């Protein structure tokens, strides 16, 4: 006859064993997925080469029952001490900031503070005053300027069709900046930094630029809050997320302690390992730059884009999210985008998408306009940040993700090439991981 104490012990044993097995079952898919190991081994090989310090990869589906979070490698503290990189470490998002500024802009549209096609002249008179730079006179090298034919709209800013090109990407605008942009060393606002003329008539072509920086300022003007305040109140809080984000410069000590880019090679944490020499802009900015300035953990960024994937209504109305994933540009502007994709910067603007795939532009990023076999579904939105960050939202296949390579400085040619290859590994191989996981359900 079994004693009462032994019976209780056996019951506890089986209850404990059952709990352990259930817990193991919950995590088991990732413990046995061969594709996840293959993905991680490619990143680890790069880390072992010394060209990459670490990486963070996050992917999730709309329900969250598929959630892949992997952190590899080490980061170096300012003291020189090395420690394993953590999932809640902050990364420099660079241009991945743009999707955050897009969400904020569309919230203002929903609130009745802005419209997509409305004239922004009263809100942003600096934009209304801009003329279009057609080139330079052959006689005296003075700029040839013509008036804008139409007002700039929020939709143009969100789709890079306003003509607000970056001067470091457009040689004609770059020449104007080198001749006329003030050279003083003071801090620059969005208005100061992007003082140069338009590169093309608003709405008539496409060129990557400062549209989202301007959109962020417009959000600030119509709401009366900084973009950082808006981020916390309207994006992080509704998702139940901690306020673990700050626009450059990162000054909060609790965040600086976790800022991957803050290290002996980048003692101010400007993000040189992400943006190259372009990161110097983060030491010269004043205020929030919605086009490039945010530092945030990948674990928070993935939750934000998951909300768009799930279309859960927490950040934006379902119909608003649906509209973001539609192609938004005129036939002229779309032709301009195609021309840029076929040009010298085409591989950068295609963000890993093949030349044979039709693409357009949604509100927040580049869109695939057709299915890509075994990969992106039609109307997948994607973009990146600097040289090392990539993200995507694939509503058709129900998956979104962010991958960030933490490159070692200096950023030589081999390191840049490796970072580009690893972003492609992330974009493609995470689908293999997801497919294998689905096959085991």
GROMACS .gro file of C-alpha atoms in nm:
model
  441
    1UNK     CA    1   0.000   0.000   0.000
    2UNK     CA    2   0.141   0.339  -0.102
    3UNK     CA    3   0.170   0.589   0.183
    4UNK     CA    4   0.004   0.926   0.161
    5UNK     CA    5   0.340   1.107   0.153
    6UNK     CA    6   0.470   0.889  -0.131
    7UNK     CA    7   0.145   0.942  -0.323
    8UNK     CA    8   0.177   1.320  -0.287
    9UNK     CA    9   0.540   1.296  -0.397
   10UNK     CA   10   0.448   1.096  -0.707
   11UNK     CA   11   0.168   1.339  -0.794
   12UNK     CA   12   0.409   1.631  -0.760
   13UNK     CA   13   0.659   1.445  -0.980
   14UNK     CA   14   0.409   1.387  -1.259
   15UNK     CA   15   0.270   1.740  -1.231
   16UNK     CA   16   0.622   1.881  -1.248
   17UNK     CA   17   0.715   1.650  -1.535
   18UNK     CA   18   0.399   1.749  -1.721
   19UNK     CA   19   0.481   2.117  -1.672
   20UNK     CA   20   0.837   2.066  -1.792
   21UNK     CA   21   0.721   1.876  -2.099
   22UNK     CA   22   0.463   2.141  -2.180
   23UNK     CA   23   0.725   2.413  -2.140
   24UNK     CA   24   0.968   2.217  -2.356
   25UNK     CA   25   0.699   2.168  -2.615
   26UNK     CA   26   0.644   2.542  -2.624
   27UNK     CA   27   1.009   2.611  -2.700
   28UNK     CA   28   1.087   2.288  -2.879
   29UNK     CA   29   1.030   2.414  -3.235
   30UNK     CA   30   1.323   2.654  -3.214
   31UNK     CA   31   1.543   2.405  -3.033
   32UNK     CA   32   1.528   2.166  -3.325
   33UNK     CA   33   1.489   2.392  -3.628
   34UNK     CA   34   1.781   2.321  -3.855
   35UNK     CA   35   1.713   2.635  -4.060
   36UNK     CA   36   1.754   2.862  -3.757
   37UNK     CA   37   2.090   2.701  -3.686
   38UNK     CA   38   2.193   2.754  -4.047
   39UNK     CA   39   2.093   3.121  -4.027
   40UNK     CA   40   2.277   3.176  -3.702
   41UNK     CA   41   2.590   2.997  -3.820
   42UNK     CA   42   2.626   3.242  -4.110
   43UNK     CA   43   2.617   3.534  -3.871
   44UNK     CA   44   2.853   3.360  -3.629
   45UNK     CA   45   3.105   3.305  -3.909
   46UNK     CA   46   3.104   3.680  -3.974
   47UNK     CA   47   3.150   3.750  -3.604
   48UNK     CA   48   3.440   3.506  -3.587
   49UNK     CA   49   3.605   3.693  -3.875
   50UNK     CA   50   3.634   4.003  -3.658
   51UNK     CA   51   3.452   4.224  -3.910
   52UNK     CA   52   3.126   4.203  -3.716
   53UNK     CA   53   3.089   4.237  -3.340
   54UNK     CA   54   2.735   4.108  -3.304
   55UNK     CA   55   2.385   4.095  -3.446
   56UNK     CA   56   2.022   4.092  -3.344
   57UNK     CA   57   1.748   3.918  -3.542
   58UNK     CA   58   1.378   3.944  -3.456
   59UNK     CA   59   1.083   3.804  -3.650
   60UNK     CA   60   0.723   3.743  -3.552
   61UNK     CA   61   0.384   3.664  -3.703
   62UNK     CA   62   0.060   3.848  -3.629
   63UNK     CA   63  -0.052   3.614  -3.349
   64UNK     CA   64   0.290   3.596  -3.189
   65UNK     CA   65   0.296   3.216  -3.172
   66UNK     CA   66   0.595   3.236  -3.404
   67UNK     CA   67   0.847   3.465  -3.235
   68UNK     CA   68   1.213   3.438  -3.322
   69UNK     CA   69   1.456   3.651  -3.124
   70UNK     CA   70   1.827   3.584  -3.150
   71UNK     CA   71   2.120   3.791  -3.027
   72UNK     CA   72   2.475   3.700  -3.122
   73UNK     CA   73   2.818   3.833  -3.037
   74UNK     CA   74   2.944   4.093  -2.797
   75UNK     CA   75   2.941   4.468  -2.752
   76UNK     CA   76   3.221   4.677  -2.606
   77UNK     CA   77   3.145   4.927  -2.331
   78UNK     CA   78   3.311   5.268  -2.313
   79UNK     CA   79   3.539   5.125  -2.048
   80UNK     CA   80   3.664   4.867  -2.296
   81UNK     CA   81   3.487   4.584  -2.113
   82UNK     CA   82   3.318   4.332  -2.340
   83UNK     CA   83   2.986   4.168  -2.263
   84UNK     CA   84   2.733   3.963  -2.456
   85UNK     CA   85   2.495   4.173  -2.658
   86UNK     CA   86   2.141   4.172  -2.516
   87UNK     CA   87   1.800   4.181  -2.681
   88UNK     CA   88   1.710   4.505  -2.501
   89UNK     CA   89   2.029   4.685  -2.607
   90UNK     CA   90   1.957   4.997  -2.811
   91UNK     CA   91   2.063   5.010  -3.173
   92UNK     CA   92   2.090   5.312  -3.400
   93UNK     CA   93   1.791   5.271  -3.633
   94UNK     CA   94   1.916   5.527  -3.884
   95UNK     CA   95   1.659   5.537  -4.168
   96UNK     CA   96   1.450   5.265  -4.006
   97UNK     CA   97   1.325   5.563  -3.803
   98UNK     CA   98   1.117   5.658  -4.107
   99UNK     CA   99   0.843   5.400  -4.046
  100UNK     CA  100   0.798   5.541  -3.694
  101UNK     CA  101   0.760   5.895  -3.830
  102UNK     CA  102   0.515   5.761  -4.089
  103UNK     CA  103   0.295   5.609  -3.818
  104UNK     CA  104   0.299   5.939  -3.629
  105UNK     CA  105   0.205   6.127  -3.946
  106UNK     CA  106  -0.086   5.895  -4.021
  107UNK     CA  107  -0.211   5.930  -3.664
  108UNK     CA  108  -0.228   6.305  -3.728
  109UNK     CA  109  -0.429   6.236  -4.043
  110UNK     CA  110  -0.671   6.024  -3.841
  111UNK     CA  111  -0.692   6.299  -3.577
  112UNK     CA  112  -0.793   6.551  -3.843
  113UNK     CA  113  -0.477   6.757  -3.798
  114UNK     CA  114  -0.338   6.674  -4.142
  115UNK     CA  115  -0.451   6.535  -4.476
  116UNK     CA  116  -0.247   6.332  -4.721
  117UNK     CA  117  -0.313   6.554  -5.025
  118UNK     CA  118  -0.355   6.891  -4.855
  119UNK     CA  119  -0.132   7.194  -4.908
  120UNK     CA  120   0.123   7.217  -4.625
  121UNK     CA  121   0.219   7.579  -4.694
  122UNK     CA  122   0.061   7.720  -4.379
  123UNK     CA  123   0.218   7.452  -4.159
  124UNK     CA  124   0.559   7.438  -4.328
  125UNK     CA  125   0.618   7.768  -4.510
  126UNK     CA  126   0.985   7.671  -4.552
  127UNK     CA  127   0.876   7.397  -4.792
  128UNK     CA  128   0.642   7.631  -4.978
  129UNK     CA  129   0.929   7.873  -5.040
  130UNK     CA  130   1.158   7.614  -5.196
  131UNK     CA  131   1.237   7.634  -5.566
  132UNK     CA  132   1.348   7.355  -5.797
  133UNK     CA  133   1.717   7.341  -5.886
  134UNK     CA  134   1.747   7.268  -6.258
  135UNK     CA  135   2.126   7.286  -6.274
  136UNK     CA  136   2.394   7.555  -6.297
  137UNK     CA  137   2.463   7.820  -6.557
  138UNK     CA  138   2.742   7.739  -6.799
  139UNK     CA  139   2.842   8.105  -6.802
  140UNK     CA  140   2.893   8.183  -6.434
  141UNK     CA  141   2.800   7.859  -6.253
  142UNK     CA  142   2.507   8.022  -6.075
  143UNK     CA  143   2.212   7.798  -5.982
  144UNK     CA  144   1.923   7.774  -6.227
  145UNK     CA  145   1.604   7.775  -6.021
  146UNK     CA  146   1.238   7.759  -6.117
  147UNK     CA  147   0.926   7.789  -5.901
  148UNK     CA  148   0.746   7.478  -5.784
  149UNK     CA  149   0.439   7.405  -5.995
  150UNK     CA  150   0.231   7.274  -5.707
  151UNK     CA  151   0.232   7.261  -5.326
  152UNK     CA  152   0.414   6.984  -5.142
  153UNK     CA  153   0.180   6.739  -4.967
  154UNK     CA  154   0.226   6.497  -4.680
  155UNK     CA  155   0.182   6.207  -4.922
  156UNK     CA  156   0.477   6.335  -5.125
  157UNK     CA  157   0.694   6.362  -4.814
  158UNK     CA  158   0.608   6.007  -4.707
  159UNK     CA  159   0.688   5.863  -5.050
  160UNK     CA  160   1.002   6.061  -5.144
  161UNK     CA  161   0.826   6.229  -5.434
  162UNK     CA  162   0.837   6.588  -5.300
  163UNK     CA  163   1.183   6.667  -5.436
  164UNK     CA  164   1.341   6.694  -5.091
  165UNK     CA  165   1.642   6.483  -5.188
  166UNK     CA  166   1.942   6.423  -4.965
  167UNK     CA  167   2.231   6.640  -5.083
  168UNK     CA  168   2.480   6.356  -5.031
  169UNK     CA  169   2.290   6.137  -5.279
  170UNK     CA  170   2.210   6.394  -5.547
  171UNK     CA  171   2.521   6.548  -5.710
  172UNK     CA  172   2.341   6.861  -5.831
  173UNK     CA  173   2.192   6.932  -5.489
  174UNK     CA  174   2.526   6.840  -5.336
  175UNK     CA  175   2.699   7.104  -5.548
  176UNK     CA  176   2.449   7.366  -5.430
  177UNK     CA  177   2.511   7.269  -5.067
  178UNK     CA  178   2.888   7.290  -5.106
  179UNK     CA  179   2.855   7.642  -5.249
  180UNK     CA  180   2.571   7.793  -5.045
  181UNK     CA  181   2.486   7.590  -4.736
  182UNK     CA  182   2.612   7.768  -4.419
  183UNK     CA  183   2.933   7.613  -4.290
  184UNK     CA  184   2.909   7.721  -3.925
  185UNK     CA  185   2.958   7.444  -3.673
  186UNK     CA  186   2.647   7.503  -3.465
  187UNK     CA  187   2.364   7.259  -3.401
  188UNK     CA  188   2.122   7.221  -3.691
  189UNK     CA  189   1.746   7.177  -3.685
  190UNK     CA  190   1.559   7.000  -3.963
  191UNK     CA  191   1.499   7.341  -4.120
  192UNK     CA  192   1.870   7.425  -4.106
  193UNK     CA  193   2.000   7.085  -4.217
  194UNK     CA  194   1.776   7.058  -4.522
  195UNK     CA  195   1.787   7.418  -4.638
  196UNK     CA  196   1.869   7.335  -5.000
  197UNK     CA  197   1.633   7.354  -5.302
  198UNK     CA  198   1.417   7.077  -5.444
  199UNK     CA  199   1.572   6.831  -5.688
  200UNK     CA  200   1.260   6.794  -5.902
  201UNK     CA  201   0.908   6.927  -5.931
  202UNK     CA  202   0.686   6.803  -5.643
  203UNK     CA  203   0.504   6.486  -5.739
  204UNK     CA  204   0.680   6.444  -6.075
  205UNK     CA  205   0.967   6.212  -5.985
  206UNK     CA  206   1.122   6.015  -5.699
  207UNK     CA  207   1.441   6.057  -5.500
  208UNK     CA  208   1.526   5.934  -5.153
  209UNK     CA  209   1.560   6.221  -4.911
  210UNK     CA  210   1.451   6.419  -4.609
  211UNK     CA  211   1.075   6.388  -4.654
  212UNK     CA  212   1.029   6.202  -4.327
  213UNK     CA  213   1.243   6.453  -4.138
  214UNK     CA  214   1.008   6.724  -4.259
  215UNK     CA  215   0.705   6.507  -4.182
  216UNK     CA  216   0.831   6.465  -3.826
  217UNK     CA  217   0.859   6.843  -3.784
  218UNK     CA  218   0.510   6.886  -3.923
  219UNK     CA  219   0.379   6.635  -3.667
  220UNK     CA  220   0.546   6.842  -3.396
  221UNK     CA  221   0.391   7.165  -3.523
  222UNK     CA  222   0.034   7.038  -3.544
  223UNK     CA  223   0.042   6.843  -3.215
  224UNK     CA  224   0.248   7.081  -3.002
  225UNK     CA  225   0.460   6.787  -2.883
  226UNK     CA  226   0.806   6.672  -2.981
  227UNK     CA  227   0.824   6.365  -3.199
  228UNK     CA  228   0.984   6.183  -2.907
  229UNK     CA  229   0.690   6.273  -2.681
  230UNK     CA  230   0.449   6.161  -2.952
  231UNK     CA  231   0.638   5.834  -2.989
  232UNK     CA  232   0.590   5.753  -2.622
  233UNK     CA  233   0.230   5.867  -2.582
  234UNK     CA  234   0.084   5.742  -2.911
  235UNK     CA  235   0.303   5.447  -3.011
  236UNK     CA  236   0.484   5.290  -2.716
  237UNK     CA  237   0.215   5.333  -2.448
  238UNK     CA  238  -0.074   5.190  -2.655
  239UNK     CA  239   0.138   4.878  -2.715
  240UNK     CA  240   0.232   4.847  -2.348
  241UNK     CA  241   0.600   4.907  -2.427
  242UNK     CA  242   0.861   5.072  -2.207
  243UNK     CA  243   0.992   5.415  -2.293
  244UNK     CA  244   1.324   5.271  -2.405
  245UNK     CA  245   1.385   5.498  -2.703
  246UNK     CA  246   1.539   5.837  -2.763
  247UNK     CA  247   1.630   6.053  -3.057
  248UNK     CA  248   1.996   6.141  -3.100
  249UNK     CA  249   2.182   6.246  -2.902
  250UNK     CA  250   2.101   5.974  -2.649
  251UNK     CA  251   2.140   6.147  -2.313
  252UNK     CA  252   1.945   5.927  -2.071
  253UNK     CA  253   2.202   5.736  -1.868
  254UNK     CA  254   1.985   5.424  -1.844
  255UNK     CA  255   1.973   5.413  -2.224
  256UNK     CA  256   2.336   5.508  -2.284
  257UNK     CA  257   2.439   5.205  -2.079
  258UNK     CA  258   2.261   4.986  -2.337
  259UNK     CA  259   2.351   5.178  -2.654
  260UNK     CA  260   2.548   4.938  -2.874
  261UNK     CA  261   2.706   5.221  -3.072
  262UNK     CA  262   2.848   5.383  -2.756
  263UNK     CA  263   3.197   5.233  -2.741
  264UNK     CA  264   3.565   5.334  -2.753
  265UNK     CA  265   3.551   5.357  -3.135
  266UNK     CA  266   3.241   5.581  -3.122
  267UNK     CA  267   3.261   5.752  -2.780
  268UNK     CA  268   2.964   5.981  -2.846
  269UNK     CA  269   2.743   5.698  -2.974
  270UNK     CA  270   2.667   5.869  -3.305
  271UNK     CA  271   2.636   5.539  -3.493
  272UNK     CA  272   2.940   5.532  -3.723
  273UNK     CA  273   2.918   5.152  -3.746
  274UNK     CA  274   2.566   5.193  -3.888
  275UNK     CA  275   2.581   5.510  -4.097
  276UNK     CA  276   2.950   5.538  -4.180
  277UNK     CA  277   3.085   5.893  -4.191
  278UNK     CA  278   2.727   6.012  -4.237
  279UNK     CA  279   2.676   5.951  -3.865
  280UNK     CA  280   2.851   6.281  -3.798
  281UNK     CA  281   2.508   6.435  -3.857
  282UNK     CA  282   2.399   6.295  -3.520
  283UNK     CA  283   2.656   6.517  -3.351
  284UNK     CA  284   2.521   6.825  -3.526
  285UNK     CA  285   2.145   6.793  -3.490
  286UNK     CA  286   1.905   6.979  -3.266
  287UNK     CA  287   1.563   6.826  -3.213
  288UNK     CA  288   1.404   6.508  -3.344
  289UNK     CA  289   1.487   6.393  -3.697
  290UNK     CA  290   1.211   6.159  -3.814
  291UNK     CA  291   1.422   6.035  -4.103
  292UNK     CA  292   1.716   5.890  -3.920
  293UNK     CA  293   1.761   5.991  -3.556
  294UNK     CA  294   1.608   5.722  -3.333
  295UNK     CA  295   1.782   5.474  -3.104
  296UNK     CA  296   1.566   5.184  -2.987
  297UNK     CA  297   1.594   4.813  -2.902
  298UNK     CA  298   1.505   4.576  -3.185
  299UNK     CA  299   1.272   4.405  -2.935
  300UNK     CA  300   1.058   4.721  -2.929
  301UNK     CA  301   1.079   4.795  -3.301
  302UNK     CA  302   0.951   4.445  -3.382
  303UNK     CA  303   0.645   4.499  -3.162
  304UNK     CA  304   0.564   4.821  -3.344
  305UNK     CA  305   0.577   4.668  -3.689
  306UNK     CA  306   0.393   4.358  -3.560
  307UNK     CA  307   0.101   4.589  -3.477
  308UNK     CA  308   0.093   4.697  -3.842
  309UNK     CA  309   0.121   4.335  -3.955
  310UNK     CA  310  -0.168   4.227  -3.732
  311UNK     CA  311  -0.362   4.546  -3.815
  312UNK     CA  312  -0.486   4.534  -3.458
  313UNK     CA  313  -0.613   4.892  -3.437
  314UNK     CA  314  -0.384   4.984  -3.149
  315UNK     CA  315  -0.183   5.241  -3.344
  316UNK     CA  316  -0.394   5.312  -3.651
  317UNK     CA  317  -0.735   5.225  -3.788
  318UNK     CA  318  -0.740   4.912  -4.007
  319UNK     CA  319  -0.832   5.112  -4.316
  320UNK     CA  320  -0.539   5.347  -4.254
  321UNK     CA  321  -0.295   5.057  -4.234
  322UNK     CA  322  -0.447   4.908  -4.550
  323UNK     CA  323  -0.382   5.236  -4.731
  324UNK     CA  324  -0.017   5.241  -4.618
  325UNK     CA  325   0.040   4.914  -4.803
  326UNK     CA  326  -0.095   5.047  -5.132
  327UNK     CA  327   0.122   5.206  -5.401
  328UNK     CA  328   0.120   5.585  -5.358
  329UNK     CA  329   0.267   5.782  -5.645
  330UNK     CA  330   0.171   5.928  -5.979
  331UNK     CA  331   0.274   5.755  -6.303
  332UNK     CA  332   0.542   6.025  -6.348
  333UNK     CA  333   0.680   5.974  -5.999
  334UNK     CA  334   0.675   5.597  -6.038
  335UNK     CA  335   0.870   5.630  -6.363
  336UNK     CA  336   1.120   5.842  -6.172
  337UNK     CA  337   1.152   5.571  -5.908
  338UNK     CA  338   1.212   5.306  -6.173
  339UNK     CA  339   1.481   5.526  -6.329
  340UNK     CA  340   1.657   5.562  -5.993
  341UNK     CA  341   1.637   5.185  -5.936
  342UNK     CA  342   1.811   5.134  -6.270
  343UNK     CA  343   2.079   5.389  -6.185
  344UNK     CA  344   2.405   5.377  -5.987
  345UNK     CA  345   2.224   5.374  -5.650
  346UNK     CA  346   1.968   5.116  -5.759
  347UNK     CA  347   2.101   4.832  -5.544
  348UNK     CA  348   2.073   5.055  -5.235
  349UNK     CA  349   1.720   5.168  -5.321
  350UNK     CA  350   1.601   4.812  -5.394
  351UNK     CA  351   1.688   4.699  -5.037
  352UNK     CA  352   1.762   4.342  -5.141
  353UNK     CA  353   1.478   4.305  -5.393
  354UNK     CA  354   1.582   4.167  -5.732
  355UNK     CA  355   1.593   4.385  -6.042
  356UNK     CA  356   1.329   4.168  -6.209
  357UNK     CA  357   1.070   4.235  -5.937
  358UNK     CA  358   0.819   4.516  -5.980
  359UNK     CA  359   0.830   4.764  -5.692
  360UNK     CA  360   0.649   5.079  -5.591
  361UNK     CA  361   0.628   5.289  -5.279
  362UNK     CA  362   0.381   5.275  -4.993
  363UNK     CA  363   0.348   5.507  -4.697
  364UNK     CA  364   0.658   5.409  -4.502
  365UNK     CA  365   0.873   5.208  -4.739
  366UNK     CA  366   0.930   5.038  -5.071
  367UNK     CA  367   0.658   4.792  -5.179
  368UNK     CA  368   0.682   4.476  -5.382
  369UNK     CA  369   0.406   4.488  -5.642
  370UNK     CA  370   0.410   4.114  -5.709
  371UNK     CA  371   0.481   3.788  -5.528
  372UNK     CA  372   0.841   3.676  -5.505
  373UNK     CA  373   0.854   3.297  -5.516
  374UNK     CA  374   0.947   3.153  -5.177
  375UNK     CA  375   0.994   3.497  -5.025
  376UNK     CA  376   0.808   3.828  -5.008
  377UNK     CA  377   0.440   3.832  -5.087
  378UNK     CA  378   0.288   4.104  -5.301
  379UNK     CA  379   0.273   4.443  -5.125
  380UNK     CA  380   0.539   4.360  -4.873
  381UNK     CA  381   0.677   4.683  -4.728
  382UNK     CA  382   1.048   4.704  -4.657
  383UNK     CA  383   1.330   4.945  -4.595
  384UNK     CA  384   1.642   4.963  -4.381
  385UNK     CA  385   1.876   5.183  -4.186
  386UNK     CA  386   2.225   5.289  -4.285
  387UNK     CA  387   2.455   5.007  -4.387
  388UNK     CA  388   2.347   4.752  -4.128
  389UNK     CA  389   1.972   4.750  -4.053
  390UNK     CA  390   1.691   4.585  -4.252
  391UNK     CA  391   1.320   4.542  -4.182
  392UNK     CA  392   1.011   4.415  -4.363
  393UNK     CA  393   0.637   4.363  -4.313
  394UNK     CA  394   0.487   4.085  -4.528
  395UNK     CA  395   0.112   4.084  -4.465
  396UNK     CA  396   0.040   3.818  -4.727
  397UNK     CA  397   0.270   3.562  -4.564
  398UNK     CA  398   0.202   3.691  -4.211
  399UNK     CA  399   0.554   3.769  -4.096
  400UNK     CA  400   0.760   4.077  -4.016
  401UNK     CA  401   1.116   4.118  -3.901
  402UNK     CA  402   1.414   4.335  -3.825
  403UNK     CA  403   1.778   4.237  -3.856
  404UNK     CA  404   2.067   4.453  -3.738
  405UNK     CA  405   2.434   4.380  -3.798
  406UNK     CA  406   2.662   4.536  -3.537
  407UNK     CA  407   2.965   4.599  -3.753
  408UNK     CA  408   3.318   4.656  -3.631
  409UNK     CA  409   3.492   4.986  -3.698
  410UNK     CA  410   3.650   5.101  -3.918
  411UNK     CA  411   3.392   5.034  -4.188
  412UNK     CA  412   3.622   4.919  -4.466
  413UNK     CA  413   3.505   4.778  -4.797
  414UNK     CA  414   3.512   4.419  -4.676
  415UNK     CA  415   3.303   4.503  -4.370
  416UNK     CA  416   3.044   4.689  -4.577
  417UNK     CA  417   3.022   4.398  -4.819
  418UNK     CA  418   2.978   4.154  -4.531
  419UNK     CA  419   2.705   4.367  -4.372
  420UNK     CA  420   2.517   4.380  -4.703
  421UNK     CA  421   2.543   4.002  -4.741
  422UNK     CA  422   2.423   3.943  -4.385
  423UNK     CA  423   2.118   4.164  -4.438
  424UNK     CA  424   2.030   3.947  -4.738
  425UNK     CA  425   2.087   3.634  -4.529
  426UNK     CA  426   1.844   3.769  -4.271
  427UNK     CA  427   1.581   3.867  -4.527
  428UNK     CA  428   1.586   3.532  -4.706
  429UNK     CA  429   1.678   3.279  -4.437
  430UNK     CA  430   1.419   3.396  -4.186
  431UNK     CA  431   1.157   3.272  -4.434
  432UNK     CA  432   1.320   2.928  -4.429
  433UNK     CA  433   1.301   2.931  -4.049
  434UNK     CA  434   0.936   3.035  -4.061
  435UNK     CA  435   0.847   2.773  -4.322
  436UNK     CA  436   1.012   2.499  -4.119
  437UNK     CA  437   0.830   2.614  -3.806
  438UNK     CA  438   0.494   2.610  -3.988
  439UNK     CA  439   0.567   2.261  -4.115
  440UNK     CA  440   0.603   2.134  -3.760
  441UNK     CA  441   0.276   2.278  -3.629
   0.00000   0.00000   0.00000
